[in-house]
PDB file of C-alpha atoms in Angstrom:
ATOM      1  CA  MET A   1     -11.710 -54.663  18.418  1.00 43.00           C
ATOM      2  CA  CYS A   2     -14.177 -52.065  17.667  1.00 44.00           C
ATOM      3  CA  ALA A   3     -15.064 -53.873  14.303  1.00 41.00           C
ATOM      4  CA  THR A   4     -15.770 -57.249  16.392  1.00 39.00           C
ATOM      5  CA  LEU A   5     -18.117 -55.746  19.392  1.00 41.00           C
ATOM      6  CA  SER A   6     -21.883 -56.106  18.991  1.00 41.00           C
ATOM      7  CA  ALA A   7     -23.552 -52.993  18.432  1.00 43.00           C
ATOM      8  CA  GLY A   8     -24.627 -52.391  21.778  1.00 46.00           C
ATOM      9  CA  ASN A   9     -21.438 -53.072  23.243  1.00 43.00           C
ATOM     10  CA  GLY A  10     -19.846 -50.938  20.679  1.00 43.00           C
ATOM     11  CA  ARG A  11     -22.177 -47.793  21.543  1.00 44.00           C
ATOM     12  CA  ALA A  12     -21.448 -48.434  25.174  1.00 41.00           C
ATOM     13  CA  ALA A  13     -17.649 -48.091  24.499  1.00 40.00           C
ATOM     14  CA  ALA A  14     -17.871 -44.989  22.309  1.00 41.00           C
ATOM     15  CA  ARG A  15     -19.429 -43.469  25.217  1.00 43.00           C
ATOM     16  CA  GLY A  16     -16.973 -44.769  27.953  1.00 42.00           C
ATOM     17  CA  PHE A  17     -13.907 -43.844  26.252  1.00 36.00           C
ATOM     18  CA  GLY A  18     -14.637 -41.719  23.070  1.00 40.00           C
ATOM     19  CA  ARG A  19     -10.875 -41.306  21.896  1.00 41.00           C
ATOM     20  CA  ALA A  20      -9.528 -44.876  22.278  1.00 38.00           C
ATOM     21  CA  ARG A  21      -9.751 -45.335  18.579  1.00 37.00           C
ATOM     22  CA  GLY A  22      -6.695 -47.892  17.334  1.00 40.00           C
ATOM     23  CA  PHE A  23      -6.583 -49.520  20.513  1.00 36.00           C
ATOM     24  CA  GLY A  24      -8.035 -52.786  19.128  1.00 41.00           C
ATOM     25  CA  ARG A  25      -6.134 -52.595  16.075  1.00 41.00           C
ATOM     26  CA  ALA A  26      -2.577 -52.132  17.812  1.00 40.00           C
ATOM     27  CA  ARG A  27      -3.187 -55.439  19.560  1.00 41.00           C
ATOM     28  CA  GLY A  28      -4.633 -57.439  16.465  1.00 42.00           C
ATOM     29  CA  ALA A  29      -1.142 -56.332  14.925  1.00 41.00           C
ATOM     30  CA  ALA A  30       0.766 -57.502  17.661  1.00 43.00           C
ATOM     31  CA  GLY A  31       0.471 -61.254  16.416  1.00 44.00           C
ATOM     32  CA  GLY A  32       0.848 -63.837  19.212  1.00 46.00           C
ATOM     33  CA  PRO A  33      -0.425 -67.706  19.872  1.00 45.00           C
ATOM     34  CA  SER A  34      -4.464 -68.410  19.122  1.00 46.00           C
ATOM     35  CA  GLN A  35      -6.924 -68.189  22.277  1.00 49.00           C
ATOM     36  CA  SER A  36     -10.502 -69.753  22.418  1.00 48.00           C
ATOM     37  CA  PRO A  37     -13.109 -67.323  21.512  1.00 46.00           C
ATOM     38  CA  SER A  38     -14.460 -67.384  25.142  1.00 47.00           C
ATOM     39  CA  ARG A  39     -10.906 -66.580  26.564  1.00 48.00           C
ATOM     40  CA  THR A  40     -11.115 -63.724  24.028  1.00 45.00           C
ATOM     41  CA  ARG A  41     -14.161 -62.303  24.864  1.00 47.00           C
ATOM     42  CA  ARG A  42     -13.178 -62.455  28.621  1.00 48.00           C
ATOM     43  CA  HIS A  43      -9.895 -60.964  27.935  1.00 48.00           C
ATOM     44  CA  GLY A  44     -11.319 -58.167  25.513  1.00 48.00           C
ATOM     45  CA  GLN A  45     -14.222 -57.270  28.436  1.00 50.00           C
ATOM     46  CA  ARG A  46     -11.353 -57.061  30.697  1.00 49.00           C
ATOM     47  CA  ARG A  47      -9.420 -54.475  28.804  1.00 47.00           C
ATOM     48  CA  ARG A  48     -12.473 -52.904  28.152  1.00 47.00           C
ATOM     49  CA  ASN A  49     -13.196 -52.400  31.935  1.00 47.00           C
ATOM     50  CA  ILE A  50     -10.136 -50.982  32.721  1.00 39.00           C
ATOM     51  CA  SER A  51      -9.926 -48.288  29.793  1.00 39.00           C
ATOM     52  CA  ILE A  52     -13.526 -47.167  30.767  1.00 34.00           C
ATOM     53  CA  GLY A  53     -12.302 -46.905  34.541  1.00 38.00           C
ATOM     54  CA  TYR A  54      -9.823 -45.113  33.622  1.00 34.00           C
ATOM     55  CA  GLU A  55     -11.329 -42.556  31.359  1.00 36.00           C
ATOM     56  CA  SER A  56     -14.243 -42.207  33.801  1.00 37.00           C
ATOM     57  CA  GLY A  57     -11.731 -40.548  36.111  1.00 38.00           C
ATOM     58  CA  HIS A  58     -10.549 -37.822  33.418  1.00 40.00           C
ATOM     59  CA  GLY A  59     -13.705 -36.565  31.940  1.00 40.00           C
ATOM     60  CA  GLU A  60     -15.421 -33.128  31.360  1.00 43.00           C
ATOM     61  CA  GLY A  61     -15.059 -32.537  35.436  1.00 43.00           C
ATOM     62  CA  ALA A  62     -11.660 -33.624  35.938  1.00 42.00           C
ATOM     63  CA  GLU A  63      -9.522 -32.752  32.917  1.00 46.00           C
ATOM     64  CA  GLN A  64      -8.037 -29.652  34.673  1.00 55.00           C
ATOM     65  CA  GLY A  65      -7.849 -31.173  37.917  1.00 57.00           C
ATOM     66  CA  GLN A  66     -10.369 -29.273  39.885  1.00 62.00           C
ATOM     67  CA  GLU A  67     -13.205 -30.095  42.078  1.00 63.00           C
ATOM     68  CA  PRO A  68     -16.761 -28.916  40.981  1.00 62.00           C
ATOM     69  CA  GLN A  69     -17.437 -26.186  42.595  1.00 65.00           C
ATOM     70  CA  SER A  70     -20.449 -25.715  45.135  1.00 67.00           C
ATOM     71  CA  PRO A  71     -22.878 -22.694  44.835  1.00 75.00           C
ATOM     72  CA  ARG A  72     -21.793 -19.263  46.201  1.00 87.00           C
ATOM     73  CA  TRP A  73     -23.554 -18.846  50.148  1.00 95.00           C
ATOM     74  CA  GLU A  74     -25.920 -16.102  50.088  1.00 96.00           C
ATOM     75  CA  PRO A  75     -28.096 -14.814  52.880  1.00 97.00           C
ATOM     76  CA  ARG A  76     -31.696 -15.287  52.337  1.00 96.00           C
ATOM     77  CA  ASP A  77     -33.865 -12.403  51.412  1.00 97.00           C
ATOM     78  CA  TRP A  78     -30.888 -10.355  51.147  1.00 98.00           C
ATOM     79  CA  ARG A  79     -31.722  -8.724  48.062  1.00 98.00           C
ATOM     80  CA  LEU A  80     -35.482  -7.927  49.123  1.00 98.00           C
ATOM     81  CA  GLN A  81     -33.904  -6.590  52.444  1.00 98.00           C
ATOM     82  CA  LEU A  82     -31.304  -4.283  50.704  1.00 98.00           C
ATOM     83  CA  GLU A  83     -34.307  -2.695  48.552  1.00 98.00           C
ATOM     84  CA  ARG A  84     -36.353  -2.057  51.414  1.00 98.00           C
ATOM     85  CA  ILE A  85     -33.418  -0.194  53.319  1.00 98.00           C
ATOM     86  CA  ARG A  86     -32.919   1.829  50.257  1.00 98.00           C
ATOM     87  CA  GLU A  87     -36.486   2.623  50.407  1.00 98.00           C
ATOM     88  CA  MET A  88     -36.226   3.689  53.840  1.00 98.00           C
ATOM     89  CA  ARG A  89     -33.034   5.611  53.310  1.00 98.00           C
ATOM     90  CA  ARG A  90     -34.232   7.553  50.028  1.00 98.00           C
ATOM     91  CA  SER A  91     -35.121  10.654  51.944  1.00 98.00           C
ATOM     92  CA  ARG A  92     -31.153  11.091  52.903  1.00 97.00           C
ATOM     93  CA  ASP A  93     -32.178  12.935  56.532  1.00 97.00           C
ATOM     94  CA  ALA A  94     -30.345  10.686  58.658  1.00 98.00           C
ATOM     95  CA  PRO A  95     -27.071  12.519  60.612  1.00 97.00           C
ATOM     96  CA  VAL A  96     -24.590  10.985  58.493  1.00 97.00           C
ATOM     97  CA  ASP A  97     -26.420  12.593  55.392  1.00 97.00           C
ATOM     98  CA  GLN A  98     -25.978  15.966  56.913  1.00 96.00           C
ATOM     99  CA  MET A  99     -22.854  15.929  58.931  1.00 97.00           C
ATOM    100  CA  GLY A 100     -20.783  12.694  57.992  1.00 97.00           C
ATOM    101  CA  VAL A 101     -16.933  12.750  56.972  1.00 97.00           C
ATOM    102  CA  ASP A 102     -17.968  13.445  53.278  1.00 96.00           C
ATOM    103  CA  LYS A 103     -19.447  16.768  54.619  1.00 97.00           C
ATOM    104  CA  CYS A 104     -16.744  17.895  56.778  1.00 97.00           C
ATOM    105  CA  TYR A 105     -13.929  18.791  54.028  1.00 97.00           C
ATOM    106  CA  ASP A 106     -13.390  21.891  52.402  1.00 97.00           C
ATOM    107  CA  SER A 107     -14.132  21.264  48.672  1.00 95.00           C
ATOM    108  CA  SER A 108     -12.521  24.600  47.470  1.00 96.00           C
ATOM    109  CA  ALA A 109      -8.963  23.570  48.919  1.00 97.00           C
ATOM    110  CA  ALA A 110      -6.141  21.910  46.880  1.00 98.00           C
ATOM    111  CA  PRO A 111      -6.938  18.431  46.238  1.00 98.00           C
ATOM    112  CA  GLU A 112      -3.827  17.230  48.774  1.00 98.00           C
ATOM    113  CA  VAL A 113      -5.243  19.293  51.471  1.00 98.00           C
ATOM    114  CA  MET A 114      -8.724  17.982  51.143  1.00 98.00           C
ATOM    115  CA  ARG A 115      -7.601  14.562  51.477  1.00 98.00           C
ATOM    116  CA  TYR A 116      -5.759  15.258  54.352  1.00 98.00           C
ATOM    117  CA  GLN A 117      -9.022  16.787  55.925  1.00 98.00           C
ATOM    118  CA  VAL A 118     -11.034  13.717  54.875  1.00 98.00           C
ATOM    119  CA  LEU A 119      -8.414  11.637  56.898  1.00 98.00           C
ATOM    120  CA  LEU A 120      -8.249  14.038  60.158  1.00 98.00           C
ATOM    121  CA  ALA A 121     -12.215  13.788  60.143  1.00 98.00           C
ATOM    122  CA  LEU A 122     -12.069  10.104  59.685  1.00 98.00           C
ATOM    123  CA  MET A 123      -9.835   9.976  62.852  1.00 98.00           C
ATOM    124  CA  LEU A 124     -12.038  12.266  64.832  1.00 98.00           C
ATOM    125  CA  SER A 125     -15.355  10.223  63.799  1.00 97.00           C
ATOM    126  CA  SER A 126     -14.039   7.160  65.692  1.00 95.00           C
ATOM    127  CA  GLN A 127     -16.275   6.315  68.890  1.00 94.00           C
ATOM    128  CA  THR A 128     -17.903   9.805  68.212  1.00 97.00           C
ATOM    129  CA  LYS A 129     -21.396  10.923  66.948  1.00 96.00           C
ATOM    130  CA  ASP A 130     -21.558  12.961  63.532  1.00 97.00           C
ATOM    131  CA  GLN A 131     -22.762  15.772  65.196  1.00 97.00           C
ATOM    132  CA  VAL A 132     -19.516  16.222  67.316  1.00 98.00           C
ATOM    133  CA  THR A 133     -17.400  15.302  64.417  1.00 98.00           C
ATOM    134  CA  SER A 134     -18.553  17.807  62.552  1.00 98.00           C
ATOM    135  CA  GLY A 135     -18.149  20.723  64.829  1.00 98.00           C
ATOM    136  CA  ALA A 136     -14.658  19.776  65.618  1.00 98.00           C
ATOM    137  CA  MET A 137     -13.628  19.864  61.741  1.00 98.00           C
ATOM    138  CA  GLN A 138     -15.789  23.246  61.742  1.00 98.00           C
ATOM    139  CA  ARG A 139     -13.731  24.753  64.376  1.00 98.00           C
ATOM    140  CA  LEU A 140     -10.278  23.445  62.971  1.00 98.00           C
ATOM    141  CA  ARG A 141     -10.912  24.796  59.305  1.00 98.00           C
ATOM    142  CA  GLU A 142     -11.774  28.324  60.531  1.00 96.00           C
ATOM    143  CA  GLY A 143      -7.866  28.420  61.114  1.00 90.00           C
ATOM    144  CA  GLY A 144      -7.094  26.815  58.073  1.00 94.00           C
ATOM    145  CA  LEU A 145      -6.776  22.979  58.581  1.00 98.00           C
ATOM    146  CA  THR A 146      -3.421  22.208  56.559  1.00 98.00           C
ATOM    147  CA  VAL A 147      -0.795  19.831  57.470  1.00 98.00           C
ATOM    148  CA  ASP A 148       1.514  22.690  58.434  1.00 98.00           C
ATOM    149  CA  SER A 149      -1.217  24.376  60.545  1.00 98.00           C
ATOM    150  CA  ILE A 150      -1.285  21.106  62.497  1.00 98.00           C
ATOM    151  CA  LEU A 151       2.236  20.728  62.848  1.00 98.00           C
ATOM    152  CA  GLN A 152       2.782  24.384  64.027  1.00 98.00           C
ATOM    153  CA  MET A 153      -0.253  23.906  66.565  1.00 98.00           C
ATOM    154  CA  ASP A 154       0.414  23.059  70.295  1.00 98.00           C
ATOM    155  CA  ASP A 155      -1.159  20.093  72.016  1.00 98.00           C
ATOM    156  CA  ALA A 156      -3.188  22.087  74.333  1.00 98.00           C
ATOM    157  CA  THR A 157      -4.685  24.153  71.355  1.00 98.00           C
ATOM    158  CA  LEU A 158      -5.867  21.168  69.214  1.00 98.00           C
ATOM    159  CA  GLY A 159      -7.252  19.488  72.048  1.00 98.00           C
ATOM    160  CA  HIS A 160      -9.277  22.335  73.077  1.00 98.00           C
ATOM    161  CA  LEU A 161     -10.666  22.567  69.326  1.00 98.00           C
ATOM    162  CA  ILE A 162     -11.393  19.004  69.112  1.00 98.00           C
ATOM    163  CA  TYR A 163     -12.946  18.328  72.412  1.00 98.00           C
ATOM    164  CA  PRO A 164     -15.243  16.353  73.165  1.00 98.00           C
ATOM    165  CA  VAL A 165     -14.591  13.938  70.290  1.00 98.00           C
ATOM    166  CA  GLY A 166     -14.407  10.740  71.784  1.00 97.00           C
ATOM    167  CA  PHE A 167     -10.732   9.839  73.409  1.00 97.00           C
ATOM    168  CA  TRP A 168      -9.764  13.389  72.337  1.00 98.00           C
ATOM    169  CA  ARG A 169      -6.414  12.826  74.191  1.00 98.00           C
ATOM    170  CA  ASN A 170      -5.101   9.932  72.093  1.00 98.00           C
ATOM    171  CA  LYS A 171      -6.731  11.696  68.847  1.00 98.00           C
ATOM    172  CA  VAL A 172      -4.500  14.478  69.806  1.00 98.00           C
ATOM    173  CA  LYS A 173      -1.361  12.482  69.850  1.00 98.00           C
ATOM    174  CA  TYR A 174      -2.128  10.533  66.747  1.00 98.00           C
ATOM    175  CA  ILE A 175      -3.070  13.533  64.784  1.00 98.00           C
ATOM    176  CA  LYS A 176       0.547  15.254  65.396  1.00 98.00           C
ATOM    177  CA  GLN A 177       2.103  11.811  64.705  1.00 98.00           C
ATOM    178  CA  THR A 178       0.189  11.013  61.682  1.00 98.00           C
ATOM    179  CA  THR A 179       0.451  14.173  60.249  1.00 98.00           C
ATOM    180  CA  ALA A 180       4.196  14.401  60.831  1.00 98.00           C
ATOM    181  CA  ILE A 181       4.632  11.130  58.910  1.00 98.00           C
ATOM    182  CA  LEU A 182       2.535  12.469  56.165  1.00 98.00           C
ATOM    183  CA  LYS A 183       4.957  15.490  55.619  1.00 98.00           C
ATOM    184  CA  GLN A 184       7.753  13.755  55.753  1.00 98.00           C
ATOM    185  CA  LYS A 185       6.853  10.579  53.433  1.00 98.00           C
ATOM    186  CA  TYR A 186       4.225  11.555  51.517  1.00 98.00           C
ATOM    187  CA  GLY A 187       4.986  15.518  50.807  1.00 98.00           C
ATOM    188  CA  GLY A 188       2.001  16.483  52.778  1.00 98.00           C
ATOM    189  CA  ASP A 189      -0.589  13.970  51.128  1.00 98.00           C
ATOM    190  CA  ILE A 190      -2.425  10.713  52.296  1.00 98.00           C
ATOM    191  CA  PRO A 191      -1.332   7.383  50.790  1.00 98.00           C
ATOM    192  CA  ARG A 192      -3.371   6.028  48.455  1.00 97.00           C
ATOM    193  CA  THR A 193      -3.169   2.314  49.430  1.00 98.00           C
ATOM    194  CA  VAL A 194      -4.791   0.363  52.652  1.00 98.00           C
ATOM    195  CA  GLU A 195      -1.883  -1.098  53.506  1.00 98.00           C
ATOM    196  CA  GLU A 196      -0.179   2.154  53.910  1.00 98.00           C
ATOM    197  CA  LEU A 197      -3.158   3.590  55.592  1.00 98.00           C
ATOM    198  CA  VAL A 198      -3.428   1.405  58.107  1.00 98.00           C
ATOM    199  CA  GLN A 199       0.186   2.091  59.480  1.00 98.00           C
ATOM    200  CA  LEU A 200      -0.653   5.634  60.600  1.00 98.00           C
ATOM    201  CA  PRO A 201      -1.102   6.203  64.078  1.00 98.00           C
ATOM    202  CA  GLY A 202      -4.870   6.238  64.814  1.00 98.00           C
ATOM    203  CA  VAL A 203      -5.982   4.648  61.366  1.00 98.00           C
ATOM    204  CA  GLY A 204      -7.805   1.721  61.447  1.00 97.00           C
ATOM    205  CA  PRO A 205      -9.116  -0.823  58.357  1.00 97.00           C
ATOM    206  CA  LYS A 206     -12.792   1.275  58.513  1.00 97.00           C
ATOM    207  CA  MET A 207     -11.100   4.419  58.327  1.00 98.00           C
ATOM    208  CA  ALA A 208      -8.616   3.462  55.582  1.00 98.00           C
ATOM    209  CA  HIS A 209     -11.521   2.046  53.394  1.00 98.00           C
ATOM    210  CA  LEU A 210     -13.361   4.977  53.501  1.00 98.00           C
ATOM    211  CA  ALA A 211     -10.761   7.262  52.844  1.00 98.00           C
ATOM    212  CA  MET A 212      -9.599   5.349  49.524  1.00 98.00           C
ATOM    213  CA  ASN A 213     -13.617   5.755  48.714  1.00 98.00           C
ATOM    214  CA  ILE A 214     -14.331   9.609  49.773  1.00 98.00           C
ATOM    215  CA  ALA A 215     -10.176  10.881  49.118  1.00 98.00           C
ATOM    216  CA  TRP A 216      -9.061   8.491  46.282  1.00 98.00           C
ATOM    217  CA  ASP A 217     -12.377   7.703  44.918  1.00 97.00           C
ATOM    218  CA  SER A 218     -11.742   3.878  45.109  1.00 98.00           C
ATOM    219  CA  VAL A 219     -13.064   0.928  46.249  1.00 98.00           C
ATOM    220  CA  SER A 220     -10.995  -0.836  48.326  1.00 98.00           C
ATOM    221  CA  GLY A 221     -13.208  -2.837  50.789  1.00 98.00           C
ATOM    222  CA  ILE A 222     -16.020  -2.405  52.586  1.00 98.00           C
ATOM    223  CA  ALA A 223     -16.104   0.167  55.572  1.00 98.00           C
ATOM    224  CA  VAL A 224     -17.536  -1.685  58.152  1.00 98.00           C
ATOM    225  CA  ASP A 225     -18.288   0.474  61.519  1.00 97.00           C
ATOM    226  CA  THR A 226     -20.486  -0.311  64.606  1.00 97.00           C
ATOM    227  CA  HIS A 227     -23.533   0.047  62.701  1.00 98.00           C
ATOM    228  CA  VAL A 228     -22.631  -1.901  59.736  1.00 98.00           C
ATOM    229  CA  HIS A 229     -21.493  -4.797  62.070  1.00 98.00           C
ATOM    230  CA  ARG A 230     -24.718  -4.957  64.097  1.00 98.00           C
ATOM    231  CA  ILE A 231     -27.158  -4.504  61.716  1.00 98.00           C
ATOM    232  CA  THR A 232     -25.622  -7.182  58.867  1.00 98.00           C
ATOM    233  CA  ASN A 233     -25.581  -9.792  62.242  1.00 98.00           C
ATOM    234  CA  ARG A 234     -29.191  -9.009  62.533  1.00 98.00           C
ATOM    235  CA  LEU A 235     -30.155  -9.974  58.944  1.00 98.00           C
ATOM    236  CA  LYS A 236     -27.922 -12.790  59.021  1.00 98.00           C
ATOM    237  CA  TRP A 237     -25.675 -11.365  56.091  1.00 98.00           C
ATOM    238  CA  VAL A 238     -22.898 -13.401  57.919  1.00 98.00           C
ATOM    239  CA  LYS A 239     -22.670 -17.098  57.674  1.00 96.00           C
ATOM    240  CA  GLN A 240     -21.554 -17.156  61.362  1.00 96.00           C
ATOM    241  CA  GLN A 241     -22.441 -14.521  64.035  1.00 97.00           C
ATOM    242  CA  THR A 242     -19.188 -12.028  63.908  1.00 98.00           C
ATOM    243  CA  ARG A 243     -17.682 -10.326  67.045  1.00 97.00           C
ATOM    244  CA  TYR A 244     -15.674  -7.786  65.554  1.00 97.00           C
ATOM    245  CA  PRO A 245     -16.201  -5.275  62.433  1.00 97.00           C
ATOM    246  CA  GLU A 246     -12.758  -6.505  60.634  1.00 97.00           C
ATOM    247  CA  GLU A 247     -14.583 -10.253  60.913  1.00 98.00           C
ATOM    248  CA  THR A 248     -17.684  -9.049  59.335  1.00 98.00           C
ATOM    249  CA  ARG A 249     -16.023  -7.120  56.455  1.00 98.00           C
ATOM    250  CA  VAL A 250     -14.489 -10.358  55.542  1.00 98.00           C
ATOM    251  CA  ALA A 251     -17.668 -12.424  55.783  1.00 98.00           C
ATOM    252  CA  LEU A 252     -19.616  -9.527  53.750  1.00 98.00           C
ATOM    253  CA  GLU A 253     -16.646  -9.315  50.674  1.00 98.00           C
ATOM    254  CA  ASP A 254     -16.806 -13.241  50.603  1.00 97.00           C
ATOM    255  CA  TRP A 255     -20.173 -13.236  48.798  1.00 98.00           C
ATOM    256  CA  LEU A 256     -21.460  -9.529  48.482  1.00 98.00           C
ATOM    257  CA  PRO A 257     -21.419  -8.204  44.650  1.00 97.00           C
ATOM    258  CA  ARG A 258     -18.560  -5.558  44.474  1.00 97.00           C
ATOM    259  CA  ASP A 259     -20.513  -3.057  43.099  1.00 98.00           C
ATOM    260  CA  LEU A 260     -22.586  -2.810  46.352  1.00 98.00           C
ATOM    261  CA  TRP A 261     -19.654  -1.984  48.436  1.00 98.00           C
ATOM    262  CA  ARG A 262     -19.174   1.233  48.012  1.00 97.00           C
ATOM    263  CA  GLU A 263     -22.985   2.053  49.246  1.00 97.00           C
ATOM    264  CA  LEU A 264     -22.996  -0.248  51.897  1.00 98.00           C
ATOM    265  CA  ASN A 265     -21.313   1.766  54.915  1.00 98.00           C
ATOM    266  CA  TRP A 266     -23.480   4.942  54.299  1.00 97.00           C
ATOM    267  CA  LEU A 267     -27.037   3.069  53.530  1.00 98.00           C
ATOM    268  CA  LEU A 268     -26.873   0.926  56.757  1.00 98.00           C
ATOM    269  CA  VAL A 269     -25.208   3.801  58.955  1.00 98.00           C
ATOM    270  CA  GLY A 270     -28.049   6.021  57.876  1.00 98.00           C
ATOM    271  CA  PHE A 271     -30.401   2.991  58.622  1.00 98.00           C
ATOM    272  CA  GLY A 272     -28.764   2.417  62.083  1.00 98.00           C
ATOM    273  CA  GLN A 273     -29.262   6.089  63.137  1.00 98.00           C
ATOM    274  CA  GLN A 274     -32.753   6.188  62.329  1.00 98.00           C
ATOM    275  CA  THR A 275     -34.478   2.863  62.446  1.00 98.00           C
ATOM    276  CA  CYS A 276     -32.257  -0.220  63.477  1.00 98.00           C
ATOM    277  CA  LEU A 277     -30.858   1.167  66.855  1.00 98.00           C
ATOM    278  CA  PRO A 278     -28.195  -0.463  68.994  1.00 97.00           C
ATOM    279  CA  VAL A 279     -30.950  -0.442  72.012  1.00 96.00           C
ATOM    280  CA  ASN A 280     -34.495  -0.686  71.433  1.00 96.00           C
ATOM    281  CA  PRO A 281     -34.844  -1.177  67.499  1.00 97.00           C
ATOM    282  CA  ARG A 282     -37.548   0.672  65.786  1.00 97.00           C
ATOM    283  CA  CYS A 283     -38.600  -2.686  64.173  1.00 97.00           C
ATOM    284  CA  SER A 284     -42.464  -1.589  63.568  1.00 96.00           C
ATOM    285  CA  GLU A 285     -40.880   1.313  61.419  1.00 97.00           C
ATOM    286  CA  CYS A 286     -38.890  -1.377  59.708  1.00 98.00           C
ATOM    287  CA  LEU A 287     -40.172  -2.406  56.281  1.00 98.00           C
ATOM    288  CA  ASN A 288     -38.159  -5.374  56.872  1.00 98.00           C
ATOM    289  CA  GLN A 289     -39.828  -6.703  59.964  1.00 97.00           C
ATOM    290  CA  ASP A 290     -41.480  -9.537  57.983  1.00 97.00           C
ATOM    291  CA  ILE A 291     -38.205 -10.949  56.904  1.00 98.00           C
ATOM    292  CA  CYS A 292     -35.727  -9.629  59.410  1.00 98.00           C
ATOM    293  CA  PRO A 293     -34.358 -12.580  61.601  1.00 97.00           C
ATOM    294  CA  ALA A 294     -33.781 -10.214  64.652  1.00 97.00           C
ATOM    295  CA  ALA A 295     -37.140  -8.742  64.351  1.00 96.00           C
ATOM    296  CA  LYS A 296     -39.455  -7.853  67.365  1.00 87.00           C
ATOM    297  CA  ARG A 297     -42.743  -8.752  65.746  1.00 79.00           C
ATOM    298  CA  PRO A 298     -46.177  -7.805  67.610  1.00 77.00           C
TER     299      PRO A 298
END
């Protein structure tokens, strides 16, 4: 068939179905009654239209049965906002920099003891200022803070040492329960997966991801606390406003490059402690005032 097409139609057919070579030769070899030229042309055109329609459904984009992917969503100006926050945090003088969880454990202790102290500091830090958490950890460490020392300590003494951390009575119970599990199930060490960590009493997703980061030097996800939750919603770093930190974590991990996950908690916690406050944020001092959707402008 290809040999009898006009030059224009031949080029169109070649573009339309490329690999359909030999199709016309197979038809010519079949024989059969003679047909008028006009009937032959109509029949041939009909065959070509069918072939072209079929091939267009199996082109490059559909060859593997996949829909074309839309561009990944990203917040407007997020890279510039991030760089400016880094600039504002360059001095590293926020409470989290001096008294955060990564400053609360005994770096000279055995590795499993250090990891246990990291987990304990994270449990104490929930709903508690860094200064208070740091003070509680100092008092606990004065007597030697290990799995065995906590198991041998009575509840009243433990409560006295960690007071006034937030919800200290509940934390006494959770610390005792979690420590007993670590002794029985993990040989005095802490789990090394998020899935196991969140099964421990008093340990939530934020603590688990921070424990993986600080204790195991592994980035398992973004640790979202109230500061990270508040600031990323103000900056519109989530497609839709989120109500809970865990929602925010999922929304951020959907688009934020993984190599930025580790620093985000430290970066935004300090920024939230000093500039982007929960109430009356200091927008006039913020380098992002001109590109922050929530900024109060003069």
